[in-house]
Each structure stands twice: as structure tokens, then as C-alpha cells.
mmCIF file of C-alpha atoms in Angstrom:
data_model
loop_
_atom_site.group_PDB
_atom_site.id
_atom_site.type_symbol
_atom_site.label_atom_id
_atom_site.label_comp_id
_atom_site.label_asym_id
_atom_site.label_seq_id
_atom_site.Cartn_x
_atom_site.Cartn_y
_atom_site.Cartn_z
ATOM 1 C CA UNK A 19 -102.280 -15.503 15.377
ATOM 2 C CA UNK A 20 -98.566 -15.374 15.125
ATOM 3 C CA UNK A 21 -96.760 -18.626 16.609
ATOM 4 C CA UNK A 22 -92.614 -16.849 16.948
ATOM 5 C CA UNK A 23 -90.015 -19.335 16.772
ATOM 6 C CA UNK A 24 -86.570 -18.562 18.585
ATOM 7 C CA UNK A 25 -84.060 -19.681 16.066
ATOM 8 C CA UNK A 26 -81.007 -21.047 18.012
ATOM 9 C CA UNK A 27 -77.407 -21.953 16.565
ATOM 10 C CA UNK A 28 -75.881 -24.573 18.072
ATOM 11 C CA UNK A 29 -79.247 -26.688 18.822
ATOM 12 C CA UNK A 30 -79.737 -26.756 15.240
ATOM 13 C CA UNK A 31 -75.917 -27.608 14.285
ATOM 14 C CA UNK A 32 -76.479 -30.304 17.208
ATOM 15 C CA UNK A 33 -80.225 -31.581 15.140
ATOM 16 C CA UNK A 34 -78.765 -31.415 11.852
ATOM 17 C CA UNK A 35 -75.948 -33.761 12.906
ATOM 18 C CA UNK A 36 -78.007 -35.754 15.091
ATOM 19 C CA UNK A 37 -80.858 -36.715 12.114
ATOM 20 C CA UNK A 38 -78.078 -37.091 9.300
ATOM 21 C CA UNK A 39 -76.859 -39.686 11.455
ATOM 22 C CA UNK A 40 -80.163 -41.357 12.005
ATOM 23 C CA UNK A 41 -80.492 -41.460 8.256
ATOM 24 C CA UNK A 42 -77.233 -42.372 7.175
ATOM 25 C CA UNK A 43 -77.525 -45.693 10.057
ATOM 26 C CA UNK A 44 -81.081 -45.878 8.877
ATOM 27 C CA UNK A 45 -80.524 -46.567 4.859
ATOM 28 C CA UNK A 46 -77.039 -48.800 5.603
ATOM 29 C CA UNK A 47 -79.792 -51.000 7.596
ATOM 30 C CA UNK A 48 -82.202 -51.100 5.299
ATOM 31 C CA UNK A 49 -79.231 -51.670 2.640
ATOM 32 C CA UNK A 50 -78.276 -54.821 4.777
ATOM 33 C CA UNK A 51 -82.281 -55.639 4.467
ATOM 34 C CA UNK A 52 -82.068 -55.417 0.924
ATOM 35 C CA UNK A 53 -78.686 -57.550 0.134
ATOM 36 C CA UNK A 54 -80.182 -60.254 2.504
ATOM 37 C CA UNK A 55 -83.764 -60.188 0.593
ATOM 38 C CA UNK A 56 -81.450 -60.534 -2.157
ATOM 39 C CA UNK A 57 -79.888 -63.765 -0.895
ATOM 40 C CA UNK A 58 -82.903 -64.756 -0.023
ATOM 41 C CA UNK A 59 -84.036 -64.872 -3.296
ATOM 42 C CA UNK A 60 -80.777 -66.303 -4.780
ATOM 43 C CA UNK A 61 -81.198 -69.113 -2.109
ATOM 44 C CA UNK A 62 -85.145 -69.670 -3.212
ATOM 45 C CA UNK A 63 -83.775 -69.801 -7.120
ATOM 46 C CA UNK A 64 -80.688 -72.078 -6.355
ATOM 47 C CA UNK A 65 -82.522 -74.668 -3.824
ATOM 48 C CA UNK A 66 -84.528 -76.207 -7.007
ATOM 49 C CA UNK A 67 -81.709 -76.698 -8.977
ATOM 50 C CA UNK A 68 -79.683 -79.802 -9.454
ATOM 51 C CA UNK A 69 -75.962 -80.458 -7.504
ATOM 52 C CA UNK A 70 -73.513 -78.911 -9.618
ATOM 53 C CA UNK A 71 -70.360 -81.462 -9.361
ATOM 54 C CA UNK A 72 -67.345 -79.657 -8.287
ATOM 55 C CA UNK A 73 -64.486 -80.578 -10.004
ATOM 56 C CA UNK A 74 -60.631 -79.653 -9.696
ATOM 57 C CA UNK A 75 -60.344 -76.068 -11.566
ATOM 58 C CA UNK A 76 -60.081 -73.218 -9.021
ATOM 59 C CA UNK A 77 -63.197 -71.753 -9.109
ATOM 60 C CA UNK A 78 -63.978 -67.760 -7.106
ATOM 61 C CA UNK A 79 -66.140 -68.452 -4.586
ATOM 62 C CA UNK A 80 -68.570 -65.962 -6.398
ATOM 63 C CA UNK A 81 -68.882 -67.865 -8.994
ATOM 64 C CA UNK A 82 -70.417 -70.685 -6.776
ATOM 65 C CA UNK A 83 -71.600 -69.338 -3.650
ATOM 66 C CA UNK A 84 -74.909 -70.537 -2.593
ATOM 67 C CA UNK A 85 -75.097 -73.522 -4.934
ATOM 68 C CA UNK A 86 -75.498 -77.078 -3.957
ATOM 69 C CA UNK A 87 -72.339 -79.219 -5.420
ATOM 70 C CA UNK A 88 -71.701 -82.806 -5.159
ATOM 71 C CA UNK A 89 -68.336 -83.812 -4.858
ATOM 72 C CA UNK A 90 -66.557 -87.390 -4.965
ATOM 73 C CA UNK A 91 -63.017 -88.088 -3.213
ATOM 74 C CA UNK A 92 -62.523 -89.132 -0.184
ATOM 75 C CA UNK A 93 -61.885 -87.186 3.419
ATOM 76 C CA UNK A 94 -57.997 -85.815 4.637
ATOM 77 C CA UNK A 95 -58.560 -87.929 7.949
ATOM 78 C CA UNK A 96 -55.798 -86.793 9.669
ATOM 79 C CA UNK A 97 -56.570 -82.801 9.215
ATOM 80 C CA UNK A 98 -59.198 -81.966 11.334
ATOM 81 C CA UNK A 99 -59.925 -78.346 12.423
ATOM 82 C CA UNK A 100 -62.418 -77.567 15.164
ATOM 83 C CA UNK A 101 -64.141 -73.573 15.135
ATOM 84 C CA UNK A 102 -64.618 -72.566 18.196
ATOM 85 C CA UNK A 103 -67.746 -70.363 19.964
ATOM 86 C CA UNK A 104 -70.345 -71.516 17.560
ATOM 87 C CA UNK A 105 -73.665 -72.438 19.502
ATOM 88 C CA UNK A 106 -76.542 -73.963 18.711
ATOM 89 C CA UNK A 107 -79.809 -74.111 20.673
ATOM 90 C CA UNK A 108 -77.587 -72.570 23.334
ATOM 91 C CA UNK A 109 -75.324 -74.908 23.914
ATOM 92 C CA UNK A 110 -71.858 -74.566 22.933
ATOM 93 C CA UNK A 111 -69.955 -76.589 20.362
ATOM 94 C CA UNK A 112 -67.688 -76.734 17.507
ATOM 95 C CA UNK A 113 -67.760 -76.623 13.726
ATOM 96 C CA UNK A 114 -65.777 -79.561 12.170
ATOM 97 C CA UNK A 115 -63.734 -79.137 9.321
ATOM 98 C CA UNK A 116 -61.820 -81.102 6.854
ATOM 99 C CA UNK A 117 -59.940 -81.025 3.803
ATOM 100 C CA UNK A 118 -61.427 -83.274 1.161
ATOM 101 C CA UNK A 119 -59.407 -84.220 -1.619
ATOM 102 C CA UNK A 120 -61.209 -84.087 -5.253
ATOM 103 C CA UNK A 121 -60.888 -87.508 -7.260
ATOM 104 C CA UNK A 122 -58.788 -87.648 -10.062
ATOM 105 C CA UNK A 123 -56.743 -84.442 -8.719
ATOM 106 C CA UNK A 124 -54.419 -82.865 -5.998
ATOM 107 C CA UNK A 125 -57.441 -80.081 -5.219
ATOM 108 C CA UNK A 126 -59.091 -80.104 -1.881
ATOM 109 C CA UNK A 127 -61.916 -77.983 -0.926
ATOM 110 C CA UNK A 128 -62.571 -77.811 2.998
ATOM 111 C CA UNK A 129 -65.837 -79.083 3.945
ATOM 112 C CA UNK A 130 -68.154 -77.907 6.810
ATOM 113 C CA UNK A 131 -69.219 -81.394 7.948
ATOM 114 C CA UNK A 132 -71.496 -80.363 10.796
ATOM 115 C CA UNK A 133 -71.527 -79.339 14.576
ATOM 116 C CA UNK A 134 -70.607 -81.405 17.762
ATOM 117 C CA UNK A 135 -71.162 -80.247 20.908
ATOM 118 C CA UNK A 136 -68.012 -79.160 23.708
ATOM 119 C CA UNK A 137 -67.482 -81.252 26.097
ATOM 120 C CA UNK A 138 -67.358 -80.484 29.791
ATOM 121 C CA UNK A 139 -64.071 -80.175 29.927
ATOM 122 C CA UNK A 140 -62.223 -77.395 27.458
ATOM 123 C CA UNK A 141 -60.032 -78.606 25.370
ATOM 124 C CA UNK A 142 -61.133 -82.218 25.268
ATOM 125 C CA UNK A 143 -62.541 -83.035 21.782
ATOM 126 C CA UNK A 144 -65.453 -84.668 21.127
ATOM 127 C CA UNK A 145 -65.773 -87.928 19.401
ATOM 128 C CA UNK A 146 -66.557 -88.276 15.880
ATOM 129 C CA UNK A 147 -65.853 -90.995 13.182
ATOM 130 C CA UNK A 148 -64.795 -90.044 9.404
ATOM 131 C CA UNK A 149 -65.881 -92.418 6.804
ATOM 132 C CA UNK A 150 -62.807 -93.964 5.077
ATOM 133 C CA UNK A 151 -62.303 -94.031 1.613
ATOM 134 C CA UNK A 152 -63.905 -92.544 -1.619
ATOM 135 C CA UNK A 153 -67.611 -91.415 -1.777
ATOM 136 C CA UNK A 154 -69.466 -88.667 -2.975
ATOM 137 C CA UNK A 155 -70.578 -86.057 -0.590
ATOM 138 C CA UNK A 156 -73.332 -82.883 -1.259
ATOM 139 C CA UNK A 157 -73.370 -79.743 0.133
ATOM 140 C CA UNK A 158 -73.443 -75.768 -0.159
ATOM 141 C CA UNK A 159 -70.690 -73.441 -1.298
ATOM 142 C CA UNK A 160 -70.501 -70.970 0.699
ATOM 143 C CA UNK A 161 -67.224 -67.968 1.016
ATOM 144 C CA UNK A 162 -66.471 -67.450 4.181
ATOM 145 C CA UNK A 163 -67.180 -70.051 7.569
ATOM 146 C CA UNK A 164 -68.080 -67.145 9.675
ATOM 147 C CA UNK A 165 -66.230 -65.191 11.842
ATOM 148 C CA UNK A 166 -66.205 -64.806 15.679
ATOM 149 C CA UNK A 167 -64.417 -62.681 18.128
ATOM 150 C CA UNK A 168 -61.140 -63.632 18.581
ATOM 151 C CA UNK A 169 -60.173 -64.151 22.353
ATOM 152 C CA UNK A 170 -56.013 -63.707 22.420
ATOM 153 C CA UNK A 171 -53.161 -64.742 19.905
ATOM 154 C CA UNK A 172 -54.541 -67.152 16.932
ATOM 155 C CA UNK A 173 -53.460 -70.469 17.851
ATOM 156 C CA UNK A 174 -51.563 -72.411 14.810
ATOM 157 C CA UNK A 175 -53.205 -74.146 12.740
ATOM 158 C CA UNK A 176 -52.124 -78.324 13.182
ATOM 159 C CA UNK A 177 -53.816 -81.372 12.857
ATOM 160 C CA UNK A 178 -56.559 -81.160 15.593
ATOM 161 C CA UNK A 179 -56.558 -77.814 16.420
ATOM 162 C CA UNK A 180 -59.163 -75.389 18.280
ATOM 163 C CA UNK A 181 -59.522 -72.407 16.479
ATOM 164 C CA UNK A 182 -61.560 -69.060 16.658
ATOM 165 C CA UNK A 183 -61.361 -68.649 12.329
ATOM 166 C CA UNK A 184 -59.821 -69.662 9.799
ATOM 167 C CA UNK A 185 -59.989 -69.302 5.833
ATOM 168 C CA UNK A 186 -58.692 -71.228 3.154
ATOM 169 C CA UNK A 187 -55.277 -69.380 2.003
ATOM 170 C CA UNK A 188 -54.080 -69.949 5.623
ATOM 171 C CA UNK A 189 -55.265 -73.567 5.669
ATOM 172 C CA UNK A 190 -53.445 -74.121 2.430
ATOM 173 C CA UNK A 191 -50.319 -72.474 3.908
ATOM 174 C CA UNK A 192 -50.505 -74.936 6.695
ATOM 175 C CA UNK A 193 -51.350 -78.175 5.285
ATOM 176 C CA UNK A 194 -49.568 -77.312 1.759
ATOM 177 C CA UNK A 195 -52.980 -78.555 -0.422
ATOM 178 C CA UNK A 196 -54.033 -77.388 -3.226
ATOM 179 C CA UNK A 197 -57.394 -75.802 -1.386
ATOM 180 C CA UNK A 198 -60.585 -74.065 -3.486
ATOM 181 C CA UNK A 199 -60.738 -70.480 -2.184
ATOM 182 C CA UNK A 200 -63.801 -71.347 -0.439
ATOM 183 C CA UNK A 201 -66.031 -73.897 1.970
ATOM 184 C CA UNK A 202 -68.622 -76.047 1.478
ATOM 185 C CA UNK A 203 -71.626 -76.946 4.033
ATOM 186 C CA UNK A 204 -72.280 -80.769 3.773
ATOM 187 C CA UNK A 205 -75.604 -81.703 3.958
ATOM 188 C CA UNK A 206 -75.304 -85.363 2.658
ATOM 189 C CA UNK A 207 -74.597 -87.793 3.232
ATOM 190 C CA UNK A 208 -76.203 -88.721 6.438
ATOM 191 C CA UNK A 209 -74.302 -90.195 9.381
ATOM 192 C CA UNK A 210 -75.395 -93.329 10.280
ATOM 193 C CA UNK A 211 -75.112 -92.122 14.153
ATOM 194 C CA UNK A 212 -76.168 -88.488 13.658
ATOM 195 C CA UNK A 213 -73.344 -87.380 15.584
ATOM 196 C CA UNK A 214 -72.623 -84.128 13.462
ATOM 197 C CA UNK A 215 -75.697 -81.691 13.301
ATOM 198 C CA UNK A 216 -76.177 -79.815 10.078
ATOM 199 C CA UNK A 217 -78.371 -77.442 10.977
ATOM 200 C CA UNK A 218 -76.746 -74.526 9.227
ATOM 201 C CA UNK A 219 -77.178 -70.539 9.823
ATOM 202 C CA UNK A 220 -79.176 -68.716 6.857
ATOM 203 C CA UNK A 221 -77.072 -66.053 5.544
ATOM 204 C CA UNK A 222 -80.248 -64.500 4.889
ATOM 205 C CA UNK A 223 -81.875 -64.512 8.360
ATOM 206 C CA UNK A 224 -82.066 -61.015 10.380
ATOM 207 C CA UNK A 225 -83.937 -58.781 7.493
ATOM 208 C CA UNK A 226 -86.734 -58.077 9.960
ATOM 209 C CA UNK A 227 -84.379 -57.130 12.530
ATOM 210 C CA UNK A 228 -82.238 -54.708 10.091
ATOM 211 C CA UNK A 229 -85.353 -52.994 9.024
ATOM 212 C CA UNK A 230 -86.132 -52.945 13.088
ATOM 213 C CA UNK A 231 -82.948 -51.298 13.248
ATOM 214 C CA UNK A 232 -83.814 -48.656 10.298
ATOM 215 C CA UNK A 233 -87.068 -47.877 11.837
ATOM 216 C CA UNK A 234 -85.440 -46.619 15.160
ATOM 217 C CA UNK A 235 -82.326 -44.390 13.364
ATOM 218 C CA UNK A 236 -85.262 -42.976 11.493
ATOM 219 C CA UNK A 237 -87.455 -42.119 14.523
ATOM 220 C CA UNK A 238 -84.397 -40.947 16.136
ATOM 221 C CA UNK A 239 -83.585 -38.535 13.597
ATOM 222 C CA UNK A 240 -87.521 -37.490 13.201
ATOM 223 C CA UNK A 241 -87.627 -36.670 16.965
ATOM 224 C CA UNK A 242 -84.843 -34.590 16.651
ATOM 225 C CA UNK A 243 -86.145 -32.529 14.353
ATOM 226 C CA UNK A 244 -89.182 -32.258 16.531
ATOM 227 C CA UNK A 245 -87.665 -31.636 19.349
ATOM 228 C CA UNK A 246 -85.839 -28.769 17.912
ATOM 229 C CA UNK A 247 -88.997 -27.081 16.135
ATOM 230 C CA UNK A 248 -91.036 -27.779 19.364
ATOM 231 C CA UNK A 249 -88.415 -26.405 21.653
ATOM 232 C CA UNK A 250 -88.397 -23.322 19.438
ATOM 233 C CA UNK A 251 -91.614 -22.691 19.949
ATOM 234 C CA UNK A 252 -91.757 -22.690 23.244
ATOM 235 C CA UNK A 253 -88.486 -20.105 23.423
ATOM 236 C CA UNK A 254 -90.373 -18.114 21.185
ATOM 237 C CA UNK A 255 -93.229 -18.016 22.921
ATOM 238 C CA UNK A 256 -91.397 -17.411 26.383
ATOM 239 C CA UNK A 257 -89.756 -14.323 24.316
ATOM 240 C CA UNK A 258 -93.338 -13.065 23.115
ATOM 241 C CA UNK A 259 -94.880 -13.723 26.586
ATOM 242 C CA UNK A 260 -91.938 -11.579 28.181
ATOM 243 C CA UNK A 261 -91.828 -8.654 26.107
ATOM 244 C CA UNK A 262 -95.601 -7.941 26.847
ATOM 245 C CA UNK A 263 -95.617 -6.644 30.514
ATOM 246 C CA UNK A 264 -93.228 -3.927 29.076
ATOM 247 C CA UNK A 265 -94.879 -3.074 26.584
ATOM 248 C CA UNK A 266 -98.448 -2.555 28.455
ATOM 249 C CA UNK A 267 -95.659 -0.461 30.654
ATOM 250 C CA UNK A 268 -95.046 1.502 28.199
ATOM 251 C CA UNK A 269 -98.462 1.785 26.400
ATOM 252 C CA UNK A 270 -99.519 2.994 29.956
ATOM 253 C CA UNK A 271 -96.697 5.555 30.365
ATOM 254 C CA UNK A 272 -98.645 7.478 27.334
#
């Protein structure tokens, strides 16, 4: 038994499109799976390893991202810089950070110290105390301190200033240090009071949700493709079923 298919142009023009799309979205999200597994397991390998101590040479952040450092100089008190929009457990706070000058050198490195929460009142900022003089602080390198939407014009950077982003060339520009090209996450110390929370995002969280993501452009493009053949069928099929009353017609006109 025949099954006819009705081939039809622009449906299939419209399919073709529709499931290279689905694939192309579909591998870039498993791609973004597969460099987060990746961190994951650069994370996993570094996280046994000792504190490397950071000294003054400019170093790419490449070179150290990930890895725990200890570092001993004391904090640029007068610098702080507060990012803006970054929640945690839904409530809405800030990222504080600092330059922190490298003993024995004129090379800073800006250092994540940890999260306070916004108070009521926008604008007002929240209280925090900076211990004074040298000590030796750990943390994590990491390249970038994440970026957010920006809402309007950047404000300037100055001492105490709310800000949606920043990176370290611009912070340099500003304060006119000597800054590494990259940030580091404290983790130690702790703070006697516990005001600053260091609970900090993995970079490699969200691999379930890209493959998630993969999954669906996939299906998308599959039922495409069946919905294509399937429809063909059934045009084919309409075709068929319509040509036979003329036929018996004309088998009967014999």
C-alpha cells in the first residue's frame, strides 16, 4: 500500500530553517554545558591545592583564575566601591569592593570582600568596618565581578560610589593605582561580626539548566521535521482520496 506524500516548497524552506535553528541553539547550550563541566572540574582540581601568594608582577587573569591566593598588605580604606543589583536569598544588597595594596609594592589588586545587604532607604550605605593596617587576606581570583544590566548613564567612579559594573582598567583610571587586571573573592579572614557574607556564585552552576535548554531547541527542531513529514502525508492522502471519485467516473463511463 502506497502512503503519497505532497511535497510542498515553502513549508519545507520554513522546516529546514526552523530545525537548523533548533540545532544551532541546541549545541551552543550544550557548548555552555560543557565549558561549565569544564570549570567545574578546574574548580574540583584547584580547591585541594595550597594558596598561591600573590605578589606584585602583573599577572593575566588567565593565568590565575580560579586559584586560591593569599595576599599580605593592608586595605585602601578610603576607596570603597559598592555593585549594585546583586541579591542573595532574595534580598537585595551590594558587593563591596576595595583596592588592596600588595606589601613591599605600589600594586593593588581589588578584592571582593563580601555582600551587605541595602538598606531601606536607596542610596544610604550600609555599615561596615575595614580592618586597619597590614594582614594577610585569602581568597579566589577570579576575571571579571559579574555584570548586570545597566539602568541609565554609568555613574563615576569616586570614593563611595554605587555602581552597576565596573572592571579594573577603569578603576585604575580613577584611583591612579597600579591595579592587577583582575579581582579576587575573599574568603578569609573572617569578620569578627560577620557583617559581610561570602557566599559567592559558582561560575559553574546552571549546566543542568543549559542542557534543559538543549533538550528543548532539539525537540523543537525534531517536531518540525515531524510536523512537516506528517502534514505531508495527510496532503497526500487528501490528493489520493480526491482523485478517486473521478476516476471510478471515468472507469464507469467505459
Amino acid at each position: 500500500m502506497r502512503f503519497p506524500f505532497h511535497f510542498r516548497l515553502i513549508p519545507f524552506i520554513a522546516t529546514f530553517l526552523i530545525a537548523l535553528l533548533g540545532i544551532a541553539l541546541g549545541n551552543w547550550q550544550q557548548g555552555r554545558a560543557a565549558q561549565k563541566l569544564a570549570v567545574q572540574e578546574k574548580l574540583a582540581a584547584l580547591a585541594v591545592e595550597a594558596p598561591v601568594a600573590l605578589g606584585a608582577t602583573l599577572t593575566p587573569a588567565a593565568a590565575l583564575e580560579y586559584r586560591r591566593v593569599s595576599i599580605t598588605g593592608e586595605f585602601v580604606a578610603d576607596w570603597p566601591l559598592f555593585l549594585a543589583n546583586r541579591p542573595m536569598a532574595g534580598r537585595p544588597g551590594y558587593y563591596l569592593v576595595m583596592p588592596f595594596k600588595i606589601a613591599g609594592s605600589h600594586t593593588h589588586v581589588l578584592v571582593m570582600r563580601g555582600w551587605l545587604p541595602r538598606e531601606a532607604e536607596y542610596g544610604k550605605l550600609p555599615a561596615f568596618a575595614t580592618p586597619a593596617g597590614t594582614l594577610t587576606i585569602e581568597g579566589i581570583v577570579v576575571a571579571s565581578a559579574g555584570q548586570v544590566m545597566a539602568l541609565g548613564d554609568a555613574t563615576p567612579l569616586a570614593p563611595k560610589a554605587i555602581v552597576q559594573n565596573i572592571d579594573p582598567k577603569g578603576v585604575s583610571r580613577a584611583t591612579g593605582l597600579v591595579l592587577q587586571p583582575f579581582f579576587v573573592q575573599q574568603t578569609g579572614p573572617d569578620q569578627p561580626d560577620g557583617a559581610l557574607l561570602r557566599v559567592w556564585p559558582s561560575p559553574s552552576s546552571g549546566i543542568d539548566k543549559h542542557r534543559g535548554y538543549a533538550f528543548q531547541w532539539y525537540a523543537l527542531a525534531a517536531m518540525a521535521i515531524l510536523f512537516f513529514v506528517i502534514t505531508g502525508f495527510r496532503s497526500g492522502s487528501k490528493q489520493r482520496d480526491a482523485r478517486k471519485p473521478e476516476a471510478e467516473t471515468s472507469d464507469a463511463g467505459k
